mmCIF file of C-alpha atoms in Angstrom:
data_model
loop_
_atom_site.group_PDB
_atom_site.id
_atom_site.type_symbol
_atom_site.label_atom_id
_atom_site.label_comp_id
_atom_site.label_asym_id
_atom_site.label_seq_id
_atom_site.Cartn_x
_atom_site.Cartn_y
_atom_site.Cartn_z
ATOM 1 C CA UNK A 1 1.659 3.968 10.925
ATOM 2 C CA UNK A 2 -1.271 4.714 9.598
ATOM 3 C CA UNK A 3 -2.101 7.639 7.154
ATOM 4 C CA UNK A 4 -4.759 10.244 7.495
ATOM 5 C CA UNK A 5 -7.706 10.251 5.071
ATOM 6 C CA UNK A 6 -6.655 11.920 2.000
ATOM 7 C CA UNK A 7 -8.339 15.709 1.607
ATOM 8 C CA UNK A 8 -8.725 17.860 -1.048
ATOM 9 C CA UNK A 9 -8.804 21.444 -1.163
ATOM 10 C CA UNK A 10 -11.586 22.990 -3.030
ATOM 11 C CA UNK A 11 -11.101 23.897 -6.376
ATOM 12 C CA UNK A 12 -11.224 27.534 -7.698
ATOM 13 C CA UNK A 13 -15.067 28.594 -8.099
ATOM 14 C CA UNK A 14 -16.181 28.014 -11.505
ATOM 15 C CA UNK A 15 -12.976 25.619 -12.349
ATOM 16 C CA UNK A 16 -14.670 23.214 -14.382
ATOM 17 C CA UNK A 17 -11.115 21.359 -14.711
ATOM 18 C CA UNK A 18 -10.667 21.480 -10.782
ATOM 19 C CA UNK A 19 -14.290 20.163 -10.291
ATOM 20 C CA UNK A 20 -13.521 17.230 -12.536
ATOM 21 C CA UNK A 21 -9.973 16.778 -10.659
ATOM 22 C CA UNK A 22 -12.019 16.631 -7.714
ATOM 23 C CA UNK A 23 -14.584 13.783 -8.799
ATOM 24 C CA UNK A 24 -11.551 11.782 -9.963
ATOM 25 C CA UNK A 25 -10.014 12.039 -6.812
ATOM 26 C CA UNK A 26 -13.079 11.134 -4.791
ATOM 27 C CA UNK A 27 -13.925 7.897 -7.374
ATOM 28 C CA UNK A 28 -10.248 6.874 -6.857
ATOM 29 C CA UNK A 29 -9.261 7.825 -10.678
ATOM 30 C CA UNK A 30 -5.963 9.402 -9.705
ATOM 31 C CA UNK A 31 -4.304 9.429 -13.014
ATOM 32 C CA UNK A 32 -7.654 11.168 -14.113
ATOM 33 C CA UNK A 33 -7.004 13.602 -11.224
ATOM 34 C CA UNK A 34 -3.465 14.389 -11.849
ATOM 35 C CA UNK A 35 -4.328 15.064 -15.650
ATOM 36 C CA UNK A 36 -7.156 17.776 -14.620
ATOM 37 C CA UNK A 37 -4.996 19.112 -12.091
ATOM 38 C CA UNK A 38 -2.254 19.747 -14.344
ATOM 39 C CA UNK A 39 -4.905 21.599 -16.590
ATOM 40 C CA UNK A 40 -6.079 23.837 -13.599
ATOM 41 C CA UNK A 41 -2.192 24.529 -13.030
ATOM 42 C CA UNK A 42 -1.676 25.501 -16.338
ATOM 43 C CA UNK A 43 -4.985 28.229 -15.954
ATOM 44 C CA UNK A 44 -4.307 29.063 -12.419
ATOM 45 C CA UNK A 45 -0.601 28.161 -10.868
ATOM 46 C CA UNK A 46 -1.459 28.359 -7.388
ATOM 47 C CA UNK A 47 0.250 26.924 -4.407
ATOM 48 C CA UNK A 48 -3.052 25.199 -3.709
ATOM 49 C CA UNK A 49 -3.081 23.269 -6.841
ATOM 50 C CA UNK A 50 0.189 21.779 -6.189
ATOM 51 C CA UNK A 51 -1.047 20.750 -2.575
ATOM 52 C CA UNK A 52 -3.600 18.463 -4.144
ATOM 53 C CA UNK A 53 -1.288 17.011 -6.657
ATOM 54 C CA UNK A 54 0.083 16.006 -3.531
ATOM 55 C CA UNK A 55 -2.924 14.696 -2.090
ATOM 56 C CA UNK A 56 -3.467 12.765 -5.359
ATOM 57 C CA UNK A 57 -0.132 11.131 -5.342
ATOM 58 C CA UNK A 58 -0.220 10.163 -1.601
ATOM 59 C CA UNK A 59 -3.758 8.466 -2.181
ATOM 60 C CA UNK A 60 -2.368 6.610 -4.921
ATOM 61 C CA UNK A 61 0.590 5.219 -2.827
ATOM 62 C CA UNK A 62 3.214 7.218 -4.525
ATOM 63 C CA UNK A 63 4.777 8.037 -0.934
ATOM 64 C CA UNK A 64 8.140 9.558 -1.872
ATOM 65 C CA UNK A 65 6.455 11.761 -5.401
ATOM 66 C CA UNK A 66 3.787 13.041 -2.605
ATOM 67 C CA UNK A 67 6.453 14.082 0.097
ATOM 68 C CA UNK A 68 8.372 15.990 -2.622
ATOM 69 C CA UNK A 69 5.516 17.606 -3.935
ATOM 70 C CA UNK A 70 4.447 19.016 -0.294
ATOM 71 C CA UNK A 71 8.190 20.461 -0.318
ATOM 72 C CA UNK A 72 7.606 22.108 -3.460
ATOM 73 C CA UNK A 73 4.608 23.737 -2.077
ATOM 74 C CA UNK A 74 6.427 25.077 0.897
ATOM 75 C CA UNK A 75 9.050 26.503 -1.778
ATOM 76 C CA UNK A 76 6.477 28.373 -3.635
ATOM 77 C CA UNK A 77 6.019 32.158 -3.186
ATOM 78 C CA UNK A 78 2.708 33.614 -1.862
ATOM 79 C CA UNK A 79 1.738 30.616 0.120
ATOM 80 C CA UNK A 80 -0.347 31.452 2.971
ATOM 81 C CA UNK A 81 -0.122 30.343 6.328
ATOM 82 C CA UNK A 82 -2.803 27.844 6.261
ATOM 83 C CA UNK A 83 -1.759 26.428 3.305
ATOM 84 C CA UNK A 84 1.949 26.125 4.566
ATOM 85 C CA UNK A 85 0.884 24.447 7.679
ATOM 86 C CA UNK A 86 -1.183 21.722 5.886
ATOM 87 C CA UNK A 87 1.667 21.021 3.761
ATOM 88 C CA UNK A 88 4.472 20.974 6.365
ATOM 89 C CA UNK A 89 1.951 18.695 8.061
ATOM 90 C CA UNK A 90 1.706 15.966 5.308
ATOM 91 C CA UNK A 91 5.389 16.413 4.337
ATOM 92 C CA UNK A 92 6.293 15.593 8.202
ATOM 93 C CA UNK A 93 4.009 12.654 8.284
ATOM 94 C CA UNK A 94 5.435 10.870 4.993
ATOM 95 C CA UNK A 95 9.047 11.851 5.676
ATOM 96 C CA UNK A 96 9.642 8.523 7.313
ATOM 97 C CA UNK A 97 7.907 6.392 4.771
ATOM 98 C CA UNK A 98 9.620 8.372 1.756
ATOM 99 C CA UNK A 99 12.828 5.594 1.729
ATOM 100 C CA UNK A 100 10.734 2.502 3.199
ATOM 101 C CA UNK A 101 8.474 0.107 1.224
ATOM 102 C CA UNK A 102 4.806 0.113 2.471
ATOM 103 C CA UNK A 103 2.656 -2.465 2.216
ATOM 104 C CA UNK A 104 -1.099 -2.172 2.882
ATOM 105 C CA UNK A 105 -3.367 -5.432 3.449
ATOM 106 C CA UNK A 106 -7.028 -5.407 2.207
ATOM 107 C CA UNK A 107 -10.088 -7.986 2.699
ATOM 108 C CA UNK A 108 -7.959 -9.943 5.267
ATOM 109 C CA UNK A 109 -10.721 -12.129 6.913
ATOM 110 C CA UNK A 110 -11.530 -11.504 10.463
ATOM 111 C CA UNK A 111 -9.607 -13.678 12.546
ATOM 112 C CA UNK A 112 -7.037 -14.358 10.177
ATOM 113 C CA UNK A 113 -3.087 -14.564 11.085
ATOM 114 C CA UNK A 114 -1.147 -12.406 8.690
ATOM 115 C CA UNK A 115 2.679 -12.764 8.493
ATOM 116 C CA UNK A 116 5.559 -10.864 6.542
ATOM 117 C CA UNK A 117 8.467 -13.104 6.061
ATOM 118 C CA UNK A 118 9.091 -14.701 9.656
ATOM 119 C CA UNK A 119 7.315 -12.187 11.525
ATOM 120 C CA UNK A 120 3.362 -12.026 12.492
ATOM 121 C CA UNK A 121 1.736 -8.931 11.554
ATOM 122 C CA UNK A 122 -0.079 -7.636 14.576
ATOM 123 C CA UNK A 123 -2.212 -4.807 13.010
ATOM 124 C CA UNK A 124 -3.538 -5.686 9.534
ATOM 125 C CA UNK A 125 -5.390 -2.324 9.022
ATOM 126 C CA UNK A 126 -2.435 -0.090 9.212
ATOM 127 C CA UNK A 127 0.349 0.268 6.517
ATOM 128 C CA UNK A 128 3.477 -1.886 7.288
ATOM 129 C CA UNK A 129 6.956 -0.186 6.772
ATOM 130 C CA UNK A 130 9.359 -2.706 5.228
ATOM 131 C CA UNK A 131 12.960 -2.559 3.791
ATOM 132 C CA UNK A 132 12.755 -2.078 0.019
ATOM 133 C CA UNK A 133 13.197 -5.592 -1.541
ATOM 134 C CA UNK A 134 11.394 -9.130 -2.130
ATOM 135 C CA UNK A 135 9.299 -10.150 0.930
ATOM 136 C CA UNK A 136 6.804 -13.110 1.412
ATOM 137 C CA UNK A 137 3.348 -12.342 2.811
ATOM 138 C CA UNK A 138 1.246 -15.218 4.096
ATOM 139 C CA UNK A 139 -2.179 -15.030 5.475
ATOM 140 C CA UNK A 140 -3.793 -17.866 7.108
ATOM 141 C CA UNK A 141 -7.558 -18.142 7.943
ATOM 142 C CA UNK A 142 -8.967 -18.490 11.081
ATOM 143 C CA UNK A 143 -9.623 -21.694 11.135
ATOM 144 C CA UNK A 144 -6.313 -22.723 10.334
ATOM 145 C CA UNK A 145 -7.311 -24.788 6.928
ATOM 146 C CA UNK A 146 -5.719 -22.559 4.392
ATOM 147 C CA UNK A 147 -2.790 -20.105 4.031
ATOM 148 C CA UNK A 148 -2.630 -17.885 1.099
ATOM 149 C CA UNK A 149 1.144 -16.565 0.129
ATOM 150 C CA UNK A 150 2.282 -14.746 -2.340
ATOM 151 C CA UNK A 151 5.986 -13.099 -2.883
ATOM 152 C CA UNK A 152 6.284 -9.252 -3.749
ATOM 153 C CA UNK A 153 9.311 -7.122 -4.742
ATOM 154 C CA UNK A 154 8.451 -3.862 -2.792
ATOM 155 C CA UNK A 155 9.846 -0.727 -3.707
ATOM 156 C CA UNK A 156 11.089 2.345 -1.757
ATOM 157 C CA UNK A 157 8.538 5.140 -1.651
ATOM 158 C CA UNK A 158 5.465 3.092 -2.714
ATOM 159 C CA UNK A 159 2.581 1.576 -1.083
ATOM 160 C CA UNK A 160 1.613 -1.584 -2.540
ATOM 161 C CA UNK A 161 -1.684 -3.034 -1.744
ATOM 162 C CA UNK A 162 -2.322 -6.952 -1.251
ATOM 163 C CA UNK A 163 -5.340 -8.283 -1.099
ATOM 164 C CA UNK A 164 -6.553 -11.516 0.050
ATOM 165 C CA UNK A 165 -8.896 -12.303 -2.662
ATOM 166 C CA UNK A 166 -6.208 -11.070 -5.165
ATOM 167 C CA UNK A 167 -3.615 -13.520 -6.218
ATOM 168 C CA UNK A 168 -0.490 -12.198 -8.221
ATOM 169 C CA UNK A 169 -1.344 -14.170 -11.469
ATOM 170 C CA UNK A 170 -2.481 -18.041 -11.236
ATOM 171 C CA UNK A 171 -2.517 -19.905 -8.351
ATOM 172 C CA UNK A 172 -2.125 -23.763 -7.262
ATOM 173 C CA UNK A 173 -2.683 -25.458 -4.097
ATOM 174 C CA UNK A 174 -0.409 -27.767 -2.132
ATOM 175 C CA UNK A 175 -2.773 -29.967 -0.209
ATOM 176 C CA UNK A 176 -1.581 -30.896 3.367
ATOM 177 C CA UNK A 177 -2.034 -34.127 5.039
ATOM 178 C CA UNK A 178 -1.453 -34.161 8.610
ATOM 179 C CA UNK A 179 1.738 -36.286 9.516
ATOM 180 C CA UNK A 180 3.271 -37.563 12.716
ATOM 181 C CA UNK A 181 6.387 -36.105 14.026
ATOM 182 C CA UNK A 182 5.965 -32.907 12.037
ATOM 183 C CA UNK A 183 6.884 -29.466 14.072
ATOM 184 C CA UNK A 184 6.499 -27.162 11.306
ATOM 185 C CA UNK A 185 6.340 -25.947 7.499
ATOM 186 C CA UNK A 186 8.601 -23.603 5.889
ATOM 187 C CA UNK A 187 8.277 -21.702 2.747
ATOM 188 C CA UNK A 188 11.111 -20.115 0.896
ATOM 189 C CA UNK A 189 12.779 -20.333 4.201
ATOM 190 C CA UNK A 190 10.254 -18.894 6.183
ATOM 191 C CA UNK A 191 8.069 -20.985 8.804
ATOM 192 C CA UNK A 192 4.545 -20.833 8.307
ATOM 193 C CA UNK A 193 2.475 -19.826 11.589
ATOM 194 C CA UNK A 194 -0.192 -22.340 11.347
ATOM 195 C CA UNK A 195 -1.721 -25.303 13.262
ATOM 196 C CA UNK A 196 -0.530 -28.225 11.194
ATOM 197 C CA UNK A 197 -3.325 -30.135 12.514
ATOM 198 C CA UNK A 198 -5.806 -28.184 10.987
ATOM 199 C CA UNK A 199 -4.153 -27.256 7.910
ATOM 200 C CA UNK A 200 -5.521 -28.543 4.416
ATOM 201 C CA UNK A 201 -4.132 -26.344 1.716
ATOM 202 C CA UNK A 202 -1.302 -23.913 0.892
ATOM 203 C CA UNK A 203 -2.006 -21.438 -1.940
ATOM 204 C CA UNK A 204 0.614 -19.871 -3.903
ATOM 205 C CA UNK A 205 1.589 -18.400 -7.320
ATOM 206 C CA UNK A 206 1.978 -21.095 -10.036
ATOM 207 C CA UNK A 207 5.764 -21.550 -10.190
ATOM 208 C CA UNK A 208 8.598 -23.181 -8.311
ATOM 209 C CA UNK A 209 8.491 -22.994 -4.386
ATOM 210 C CA UNK A 210 10.681 -24.635 -1.587
ATOM 211 C CA UNK A 211 8.290 -26.103 1.019
ATOM 212 C CA UNK A 212 10.161 -27.589 3.774
ATOM 213 C CA UNK A 213 9.050 -30.103 6.055
ATOM 214 C CA UNK A 214 10.500 -29.768 9.603
#
């Protein structure tokens, strides 16, 4: 499920803190944006400011917090019809995700094959809905020469971003030499979706790993 691009309601005219919140949001500085919005809310408590808090939390990947913020908008007095419609739409969109772990892949090379645990990922540009807990993510280059894997503990109501060029800490490479009569490789109990005749390296975070030859 791909979430809609976050929007940001216009700050009150002449409100310096509101403009700073909007600028921080547009620059991806979500913690700063929330701090400025809190300052705006102290000066002018309104449903629009609370709605913007929800948009910031949504953009930051805090799905459950964002969902609860939109519900808060709906419970406030004096909510106009347009703001109610916006908040209801956002809450409805996030409702299926609030108890799921959400994973977003970034920077996956063209033609690469991605898999979560034992399942291939059909669309790497969309958010993946997973059960909370530990998962293994692997991405295989298009030429099948390198598999990059990481294990992540994913929490409910949060979006975790995994980038191809970003490893979780130091990495090491297991060099693979093609061998006869080998039908597959398993990493931590999950098969690697890769052509063994082309594979050269399995890149993983430093530590102990169970690599099984089938």
